[in-house]
XYZ file of N, CA, C and O in Angstrom:
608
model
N 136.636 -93.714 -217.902
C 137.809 -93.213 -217.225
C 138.848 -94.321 -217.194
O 138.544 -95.492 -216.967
N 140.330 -93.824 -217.478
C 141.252 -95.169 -217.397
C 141.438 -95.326 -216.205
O 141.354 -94.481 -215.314
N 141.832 -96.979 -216.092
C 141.842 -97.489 -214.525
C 142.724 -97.088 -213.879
O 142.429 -97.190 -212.688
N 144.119 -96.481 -214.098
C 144.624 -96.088 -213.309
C 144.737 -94.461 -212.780
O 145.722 -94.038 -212.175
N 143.295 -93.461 -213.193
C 142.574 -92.454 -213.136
C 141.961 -93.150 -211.752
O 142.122 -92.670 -210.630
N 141.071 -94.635 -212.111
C 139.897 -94.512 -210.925
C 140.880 -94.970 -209.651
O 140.620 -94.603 -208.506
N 141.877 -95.694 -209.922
C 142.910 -96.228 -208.673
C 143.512 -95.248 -208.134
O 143.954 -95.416 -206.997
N 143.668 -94.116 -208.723
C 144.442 -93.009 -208.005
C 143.384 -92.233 -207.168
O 143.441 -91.693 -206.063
N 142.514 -92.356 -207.982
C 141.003 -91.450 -206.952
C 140.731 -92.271 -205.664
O 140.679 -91.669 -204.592
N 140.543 -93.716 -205.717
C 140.637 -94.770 -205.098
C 141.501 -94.876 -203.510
O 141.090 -95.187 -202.392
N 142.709 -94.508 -203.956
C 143.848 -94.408 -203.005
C 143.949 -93.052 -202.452
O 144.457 -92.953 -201.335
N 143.626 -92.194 -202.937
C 143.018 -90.689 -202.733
C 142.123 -90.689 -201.158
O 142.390 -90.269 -200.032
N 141.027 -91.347 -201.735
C 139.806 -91.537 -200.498
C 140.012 -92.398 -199.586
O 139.349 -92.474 -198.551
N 140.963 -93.130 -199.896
C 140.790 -94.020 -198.733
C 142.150 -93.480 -197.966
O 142.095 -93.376 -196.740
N 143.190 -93.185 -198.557
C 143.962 -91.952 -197.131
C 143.609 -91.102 -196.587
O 143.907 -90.971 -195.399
N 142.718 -90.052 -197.345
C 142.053 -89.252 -196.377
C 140.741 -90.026 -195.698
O 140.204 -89.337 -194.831
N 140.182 -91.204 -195.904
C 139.625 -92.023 -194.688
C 140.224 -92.307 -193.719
O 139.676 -92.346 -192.617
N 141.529 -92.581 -193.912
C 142.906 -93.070 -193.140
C 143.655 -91.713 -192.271
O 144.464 -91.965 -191.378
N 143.436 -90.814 -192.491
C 143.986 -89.904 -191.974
C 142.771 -89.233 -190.719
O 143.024 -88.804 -189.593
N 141.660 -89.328 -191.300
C 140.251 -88.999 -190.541
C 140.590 -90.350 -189.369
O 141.193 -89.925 -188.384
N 140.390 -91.413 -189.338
C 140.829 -92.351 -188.651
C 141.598 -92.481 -187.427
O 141.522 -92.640 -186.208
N 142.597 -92.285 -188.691
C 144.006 -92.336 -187.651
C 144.458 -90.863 -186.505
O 145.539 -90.607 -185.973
N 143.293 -90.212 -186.452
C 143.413 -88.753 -185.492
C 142.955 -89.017 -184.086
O 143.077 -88.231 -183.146
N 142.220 -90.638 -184.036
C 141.221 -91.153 -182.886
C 140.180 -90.234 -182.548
O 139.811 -89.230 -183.157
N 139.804 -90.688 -181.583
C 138.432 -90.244 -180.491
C 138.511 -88.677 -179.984
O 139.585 -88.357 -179.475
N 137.658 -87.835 -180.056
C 137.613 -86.919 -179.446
C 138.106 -86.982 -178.496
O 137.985 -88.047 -177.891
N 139.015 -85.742 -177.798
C 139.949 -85.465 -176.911
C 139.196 -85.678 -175.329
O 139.906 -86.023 -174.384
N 137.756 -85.447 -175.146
C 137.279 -85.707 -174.307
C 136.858 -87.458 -173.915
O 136.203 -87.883 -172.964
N 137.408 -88.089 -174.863
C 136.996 -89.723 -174.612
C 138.416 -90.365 -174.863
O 138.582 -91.545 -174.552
N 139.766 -89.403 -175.586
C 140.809 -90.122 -175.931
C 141.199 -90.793 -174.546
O 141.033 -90.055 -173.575
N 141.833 -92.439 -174.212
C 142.656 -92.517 -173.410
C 143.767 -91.591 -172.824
O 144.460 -90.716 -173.344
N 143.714 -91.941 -171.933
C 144.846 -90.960 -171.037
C 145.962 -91.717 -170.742
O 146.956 -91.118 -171.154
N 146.305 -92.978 -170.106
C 147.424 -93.611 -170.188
C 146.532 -95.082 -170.617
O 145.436 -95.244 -171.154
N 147.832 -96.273 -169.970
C 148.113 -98.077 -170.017
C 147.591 -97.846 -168.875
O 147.779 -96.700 -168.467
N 146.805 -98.755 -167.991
C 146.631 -98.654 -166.672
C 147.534 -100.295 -166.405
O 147.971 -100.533 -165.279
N 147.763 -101.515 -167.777
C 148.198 -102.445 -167.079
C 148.100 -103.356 -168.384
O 147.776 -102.873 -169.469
N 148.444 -104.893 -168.186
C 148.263 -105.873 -168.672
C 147.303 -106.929 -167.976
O 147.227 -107.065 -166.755
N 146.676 -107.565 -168.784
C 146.138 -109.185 -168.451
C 146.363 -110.368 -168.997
O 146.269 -110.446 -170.222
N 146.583 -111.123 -168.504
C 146.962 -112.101 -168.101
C 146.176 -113.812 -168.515
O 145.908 -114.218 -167.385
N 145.782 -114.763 -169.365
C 145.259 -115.622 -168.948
C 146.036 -116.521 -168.458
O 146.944 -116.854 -169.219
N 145.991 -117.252 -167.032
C 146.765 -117.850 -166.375
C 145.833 -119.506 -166.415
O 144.604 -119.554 -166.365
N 146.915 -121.002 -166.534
C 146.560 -121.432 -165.952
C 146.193 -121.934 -164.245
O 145.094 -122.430 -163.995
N 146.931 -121.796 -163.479
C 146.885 -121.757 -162.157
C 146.716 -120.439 -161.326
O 147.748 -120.053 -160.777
N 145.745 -119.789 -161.167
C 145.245 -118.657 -160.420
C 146.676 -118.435 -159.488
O 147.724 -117.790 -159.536
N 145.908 -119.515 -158.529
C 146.742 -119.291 -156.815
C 148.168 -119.346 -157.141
O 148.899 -118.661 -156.426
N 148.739 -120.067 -158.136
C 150.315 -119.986 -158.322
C 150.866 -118.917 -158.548
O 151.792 -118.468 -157.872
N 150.265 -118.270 -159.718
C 150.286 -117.090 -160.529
C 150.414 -115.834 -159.549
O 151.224 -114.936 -159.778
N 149.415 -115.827 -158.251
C 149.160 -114.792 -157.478
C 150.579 -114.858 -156.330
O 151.306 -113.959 -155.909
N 150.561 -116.409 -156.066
C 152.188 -115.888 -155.248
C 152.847 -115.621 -155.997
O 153.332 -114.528 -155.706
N 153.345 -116.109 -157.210
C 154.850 -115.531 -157.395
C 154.632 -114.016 -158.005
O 155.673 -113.360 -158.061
N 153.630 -113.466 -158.396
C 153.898 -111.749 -158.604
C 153.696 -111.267 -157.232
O 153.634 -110.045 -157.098
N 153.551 -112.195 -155.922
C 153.942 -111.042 -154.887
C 155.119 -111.731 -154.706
O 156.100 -111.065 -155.035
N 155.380 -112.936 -154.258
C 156.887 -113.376 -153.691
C 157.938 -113.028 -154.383
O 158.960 -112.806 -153.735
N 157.990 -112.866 -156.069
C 158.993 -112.799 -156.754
C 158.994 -111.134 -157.705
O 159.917 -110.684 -158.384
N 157.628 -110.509 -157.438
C 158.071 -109.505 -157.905
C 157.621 -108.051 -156.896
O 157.973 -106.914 -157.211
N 156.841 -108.349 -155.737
C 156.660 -107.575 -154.871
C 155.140 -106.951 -155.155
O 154.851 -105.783 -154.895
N 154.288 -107.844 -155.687
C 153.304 -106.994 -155.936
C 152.134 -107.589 -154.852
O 152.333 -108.652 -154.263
N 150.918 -106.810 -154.652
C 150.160 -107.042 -153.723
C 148.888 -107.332 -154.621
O 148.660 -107.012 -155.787
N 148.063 -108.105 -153.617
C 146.413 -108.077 -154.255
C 145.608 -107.084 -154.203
O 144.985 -106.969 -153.148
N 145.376 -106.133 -155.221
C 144.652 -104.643 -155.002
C 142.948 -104.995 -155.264
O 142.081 -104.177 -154.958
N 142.612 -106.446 -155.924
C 141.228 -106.853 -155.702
C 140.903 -108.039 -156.435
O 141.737 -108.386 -157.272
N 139.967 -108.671 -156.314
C 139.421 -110.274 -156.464
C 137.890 -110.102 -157.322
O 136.784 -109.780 -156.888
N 138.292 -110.422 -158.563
C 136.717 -110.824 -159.212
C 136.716 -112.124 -159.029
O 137.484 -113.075 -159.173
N 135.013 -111.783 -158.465
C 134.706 -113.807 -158.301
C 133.674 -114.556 -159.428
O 132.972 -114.055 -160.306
N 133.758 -115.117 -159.269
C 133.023 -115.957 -160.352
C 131.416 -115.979 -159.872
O 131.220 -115.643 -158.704
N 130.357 -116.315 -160.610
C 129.166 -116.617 -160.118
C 129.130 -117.675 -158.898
O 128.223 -117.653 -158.067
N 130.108 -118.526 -158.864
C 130.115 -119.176 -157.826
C 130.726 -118.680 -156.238
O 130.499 -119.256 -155.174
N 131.165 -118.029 -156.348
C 131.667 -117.306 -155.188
C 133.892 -117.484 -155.547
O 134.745 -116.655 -155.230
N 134.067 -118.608 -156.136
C 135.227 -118.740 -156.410
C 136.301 -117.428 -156.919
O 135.749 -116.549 -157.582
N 137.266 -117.320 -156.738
C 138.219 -116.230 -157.273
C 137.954 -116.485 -159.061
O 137.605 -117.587 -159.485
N 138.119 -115.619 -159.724
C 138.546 -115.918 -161.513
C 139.378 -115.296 -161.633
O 140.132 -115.772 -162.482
N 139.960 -113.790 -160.954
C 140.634 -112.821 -161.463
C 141.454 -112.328 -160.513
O 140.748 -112.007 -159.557
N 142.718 -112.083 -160.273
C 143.450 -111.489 -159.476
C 144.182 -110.022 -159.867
O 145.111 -109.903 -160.666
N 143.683 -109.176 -159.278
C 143.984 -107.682 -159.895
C 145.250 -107.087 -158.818
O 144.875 -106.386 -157.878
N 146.336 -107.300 -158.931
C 147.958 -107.284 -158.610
C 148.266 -106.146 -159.120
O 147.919 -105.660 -160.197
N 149.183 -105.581 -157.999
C 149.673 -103.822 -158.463
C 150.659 -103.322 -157.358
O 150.730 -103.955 -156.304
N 151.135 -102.625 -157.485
C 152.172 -101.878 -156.551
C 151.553 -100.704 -155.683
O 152.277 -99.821 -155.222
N 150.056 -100.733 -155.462
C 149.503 -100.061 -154.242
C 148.575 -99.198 -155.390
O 148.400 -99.485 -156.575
N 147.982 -97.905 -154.523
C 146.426 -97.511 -155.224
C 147.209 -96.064 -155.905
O 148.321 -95.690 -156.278
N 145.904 -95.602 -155.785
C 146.447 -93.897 -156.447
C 145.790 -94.547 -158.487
O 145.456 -95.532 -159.146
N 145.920 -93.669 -158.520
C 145.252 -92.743 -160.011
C 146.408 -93.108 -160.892
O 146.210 -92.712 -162.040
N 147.466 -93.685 -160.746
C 148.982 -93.352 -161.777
C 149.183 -95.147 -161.312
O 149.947 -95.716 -162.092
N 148.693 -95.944 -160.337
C 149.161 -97.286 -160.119
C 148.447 -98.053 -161.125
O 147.247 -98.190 -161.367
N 149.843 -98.662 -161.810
C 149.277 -99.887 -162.793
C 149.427 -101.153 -162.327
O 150.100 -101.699 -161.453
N 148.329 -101.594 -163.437
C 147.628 -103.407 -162.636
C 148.625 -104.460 -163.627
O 149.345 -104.126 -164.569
N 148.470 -105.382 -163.246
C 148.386 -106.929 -163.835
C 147.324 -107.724 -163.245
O 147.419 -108.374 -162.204
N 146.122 -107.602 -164.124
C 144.998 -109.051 -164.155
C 145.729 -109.969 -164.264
O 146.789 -110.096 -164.876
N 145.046 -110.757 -163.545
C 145.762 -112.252 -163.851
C 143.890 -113.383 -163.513
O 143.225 -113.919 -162.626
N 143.924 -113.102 -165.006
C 142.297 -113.847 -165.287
C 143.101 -115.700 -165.274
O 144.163 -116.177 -165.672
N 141.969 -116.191 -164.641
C 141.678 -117.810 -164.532
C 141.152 -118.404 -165.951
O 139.987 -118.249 -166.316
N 142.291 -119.216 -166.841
C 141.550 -119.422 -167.929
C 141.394 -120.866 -168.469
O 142.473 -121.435 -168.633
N 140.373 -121.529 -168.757
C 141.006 -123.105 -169.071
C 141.092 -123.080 -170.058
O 141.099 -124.253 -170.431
N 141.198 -122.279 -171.071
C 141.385 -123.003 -172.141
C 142.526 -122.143 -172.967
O 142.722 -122.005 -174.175
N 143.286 -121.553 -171.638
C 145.089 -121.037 -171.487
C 145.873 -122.677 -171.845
O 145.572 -123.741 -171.304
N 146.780 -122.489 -172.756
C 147.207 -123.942 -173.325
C 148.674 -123.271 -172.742
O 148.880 -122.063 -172.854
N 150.059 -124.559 -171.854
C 151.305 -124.098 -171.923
C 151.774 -123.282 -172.539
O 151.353 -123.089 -173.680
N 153.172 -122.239 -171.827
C 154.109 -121.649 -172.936
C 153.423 -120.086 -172.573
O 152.535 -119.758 -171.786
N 154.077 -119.483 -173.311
C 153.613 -117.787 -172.999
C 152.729 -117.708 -174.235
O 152.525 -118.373 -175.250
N 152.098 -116.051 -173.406
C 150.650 -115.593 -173.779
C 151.650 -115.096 -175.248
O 152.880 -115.132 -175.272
N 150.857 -114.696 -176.268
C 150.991 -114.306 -177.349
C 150.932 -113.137 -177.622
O 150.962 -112.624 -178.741
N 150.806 -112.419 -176.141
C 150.665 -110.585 -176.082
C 152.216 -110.177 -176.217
O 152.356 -109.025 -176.626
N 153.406 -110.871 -175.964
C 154.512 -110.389 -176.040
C 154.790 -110.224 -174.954
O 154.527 -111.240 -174.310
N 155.590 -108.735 -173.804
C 155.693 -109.188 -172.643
C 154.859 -107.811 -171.830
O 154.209 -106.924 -172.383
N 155.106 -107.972 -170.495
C 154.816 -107.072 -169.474
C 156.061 -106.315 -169.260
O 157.106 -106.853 -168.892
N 155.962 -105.370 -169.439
C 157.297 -103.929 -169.263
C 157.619 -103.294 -167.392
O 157.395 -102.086 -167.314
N 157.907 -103.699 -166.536
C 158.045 -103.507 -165.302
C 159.431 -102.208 -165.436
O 160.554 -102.447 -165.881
N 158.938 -100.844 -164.913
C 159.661 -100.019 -164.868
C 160.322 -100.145 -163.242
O 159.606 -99.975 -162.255
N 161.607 -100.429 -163.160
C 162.306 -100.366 -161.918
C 163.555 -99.606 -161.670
O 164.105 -98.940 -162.547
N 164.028 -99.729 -160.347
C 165.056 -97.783 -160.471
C 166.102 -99.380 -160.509
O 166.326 -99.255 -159.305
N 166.792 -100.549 -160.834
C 168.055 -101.397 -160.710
C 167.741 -102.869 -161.194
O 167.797 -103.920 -160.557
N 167.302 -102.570 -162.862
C 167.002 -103.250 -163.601
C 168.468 -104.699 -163.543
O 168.346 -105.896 -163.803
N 169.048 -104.341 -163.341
C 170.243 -105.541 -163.059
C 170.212 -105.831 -161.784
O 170.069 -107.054 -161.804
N 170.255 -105.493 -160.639
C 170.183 -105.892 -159.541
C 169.167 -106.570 -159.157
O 169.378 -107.701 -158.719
N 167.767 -106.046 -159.223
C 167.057 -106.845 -159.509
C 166.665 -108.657 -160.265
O 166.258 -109.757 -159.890
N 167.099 -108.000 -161.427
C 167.490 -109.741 -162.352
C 168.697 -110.427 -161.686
O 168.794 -111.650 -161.781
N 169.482 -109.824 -161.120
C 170.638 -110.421 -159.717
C 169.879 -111.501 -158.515
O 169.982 -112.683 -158.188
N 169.146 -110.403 -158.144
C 168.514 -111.145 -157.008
C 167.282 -112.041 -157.380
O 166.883 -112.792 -156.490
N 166.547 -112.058 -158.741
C 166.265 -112.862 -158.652
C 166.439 -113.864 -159.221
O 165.587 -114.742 -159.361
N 167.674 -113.893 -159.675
C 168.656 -115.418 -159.685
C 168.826 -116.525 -158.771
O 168.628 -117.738 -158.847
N 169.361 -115.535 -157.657
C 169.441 -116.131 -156.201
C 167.633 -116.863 -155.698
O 167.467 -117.538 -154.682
N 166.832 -116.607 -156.403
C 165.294 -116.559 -156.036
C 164.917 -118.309 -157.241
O 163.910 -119.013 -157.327
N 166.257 -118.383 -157.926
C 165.207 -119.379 -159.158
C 164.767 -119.259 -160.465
O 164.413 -120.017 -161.367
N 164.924 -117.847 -160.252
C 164.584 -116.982 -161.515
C 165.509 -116.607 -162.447
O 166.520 -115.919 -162.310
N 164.992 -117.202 -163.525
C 166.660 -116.751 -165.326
C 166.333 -115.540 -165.493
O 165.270 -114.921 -165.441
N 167.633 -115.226 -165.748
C 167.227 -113.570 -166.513
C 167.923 -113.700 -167.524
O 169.030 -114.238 -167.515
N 167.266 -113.140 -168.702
C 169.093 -112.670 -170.098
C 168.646 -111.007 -170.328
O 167.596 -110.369 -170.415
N 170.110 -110.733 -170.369
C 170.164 -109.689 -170.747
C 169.896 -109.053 -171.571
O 170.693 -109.028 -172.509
N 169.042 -108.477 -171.632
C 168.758 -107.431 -173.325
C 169.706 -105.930 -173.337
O 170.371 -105.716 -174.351
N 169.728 -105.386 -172.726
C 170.361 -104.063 -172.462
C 171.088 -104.244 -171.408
O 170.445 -104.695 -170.460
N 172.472 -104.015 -171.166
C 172.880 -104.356 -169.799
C 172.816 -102.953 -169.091
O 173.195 -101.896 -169.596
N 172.217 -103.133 -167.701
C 172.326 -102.165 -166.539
C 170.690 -101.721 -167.008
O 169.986 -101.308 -166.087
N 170.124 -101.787 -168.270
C 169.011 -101.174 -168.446
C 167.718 -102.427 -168.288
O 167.116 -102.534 -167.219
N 167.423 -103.253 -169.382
C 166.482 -104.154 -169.678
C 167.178 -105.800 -169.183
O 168.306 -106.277 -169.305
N 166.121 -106.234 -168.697
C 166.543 -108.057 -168.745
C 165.436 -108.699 -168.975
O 164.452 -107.974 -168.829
N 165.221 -109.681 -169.252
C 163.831 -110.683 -169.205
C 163.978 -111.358 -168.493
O 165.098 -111.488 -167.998
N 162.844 -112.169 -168.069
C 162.329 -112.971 -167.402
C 161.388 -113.522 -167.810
O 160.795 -112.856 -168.658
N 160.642 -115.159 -167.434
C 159.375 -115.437 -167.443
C 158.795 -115.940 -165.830
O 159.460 -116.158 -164.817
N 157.371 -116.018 -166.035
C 156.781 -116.240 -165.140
C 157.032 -118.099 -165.143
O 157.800 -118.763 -165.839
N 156.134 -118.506 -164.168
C 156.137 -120.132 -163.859
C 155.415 -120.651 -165.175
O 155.777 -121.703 -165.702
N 154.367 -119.866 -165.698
C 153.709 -120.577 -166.801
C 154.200 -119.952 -168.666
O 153.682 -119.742 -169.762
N 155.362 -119.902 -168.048
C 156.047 -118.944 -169.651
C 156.208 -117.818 -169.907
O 157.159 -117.470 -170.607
N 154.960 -116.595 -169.207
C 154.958 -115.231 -169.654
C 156.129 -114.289 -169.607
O 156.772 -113.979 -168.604
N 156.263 -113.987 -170.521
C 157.534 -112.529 -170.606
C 157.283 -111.341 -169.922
O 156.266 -110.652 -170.010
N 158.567 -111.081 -169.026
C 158.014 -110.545 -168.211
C 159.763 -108.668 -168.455
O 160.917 -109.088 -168.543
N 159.651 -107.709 -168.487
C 160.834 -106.861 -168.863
C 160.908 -106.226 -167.822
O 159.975 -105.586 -167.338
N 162.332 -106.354 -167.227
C 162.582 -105.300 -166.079
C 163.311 -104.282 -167.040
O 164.180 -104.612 -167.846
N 162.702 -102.622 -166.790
C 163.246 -101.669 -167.249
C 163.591 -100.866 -166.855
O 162.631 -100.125 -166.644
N 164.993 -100.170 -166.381
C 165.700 -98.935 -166.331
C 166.080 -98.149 -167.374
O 166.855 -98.457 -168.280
N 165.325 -96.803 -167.161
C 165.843 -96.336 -168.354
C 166.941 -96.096 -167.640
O 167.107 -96.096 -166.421
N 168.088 -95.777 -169.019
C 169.273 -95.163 -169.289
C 169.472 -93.666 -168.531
O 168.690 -92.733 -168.710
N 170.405 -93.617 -167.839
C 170.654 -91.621 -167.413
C 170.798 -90.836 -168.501
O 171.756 -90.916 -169.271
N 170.143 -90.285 -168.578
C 171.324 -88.823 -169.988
C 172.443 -88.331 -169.867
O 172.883 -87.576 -170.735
């Protein structure tokens, strides 16, 4: 058979592998939403004030280590079935500079006012979208997106 007979058969099977694939998990195991991001932080306790002091979030629970010590701080905007987290795992061998996940997407109803006030707080913002998106980072680098959507 000429080779570009068996390459076409070739590319044949492996899209419809690709298409079988790409349909995911049965509907009874597919994810349902994001519940959140994590985090490897160097400084736990730092990390945990400023997502409540600077972004209003609370401690919704504490994994401890075999030693009894904190490792994990599980931060959120209160409970319910629809509330999403930020882990914020204890890591040493988290090196300076932001995580390499890209950023955390924070949906808020005054995506500028917000990055306003927390100017006044210490905190840079630049604008990506004005009135809609701004950035921010955390104390140890992480990207952090305040988002309003747009009205129609």
């Amino acid at each position: 058979m000429k080779s570009w007979m068996m390459a076409a058969m070739a590319a044949s099977l492996a899209l419809s592998a690709g298409a079988a694939f790409a349909e995911g998990p049965p509907p009874e195991l597919k994810p349902h939403k994001v519940d959140g991001a994590g985090l490897n932080v160097m400084d736990l306790e730092a990390q945990k004030a400023w997502y409540s002091a600077k972004l209003g979030m609370t401690l919704t629970n504490t994994i401890k280590a075999a030693d009894g010590s904190p490792r994990e701080y599980i931060m959120g905007y209160g409970g319910g079935p629809d509330a999403a987290i930020v882990a914020l795992l204890k890591s040493p061998q988290r090196q300076p500079g932001p995580n390499a996940m890209g950023r955390i997407i924070l949906g808020v109803p005054n995506a500028k006012a917000l990055a306003d006030w927390l100017k006044t707080q210490g905190v840079e913002a630049r604008t990506v979208i004005p009135n809609a998106a701004y950035f921010i980072a955390d104390p140890e680098g992480n990207a952090i997106e305040l988002y309003t959507p747009p009205k129609p």
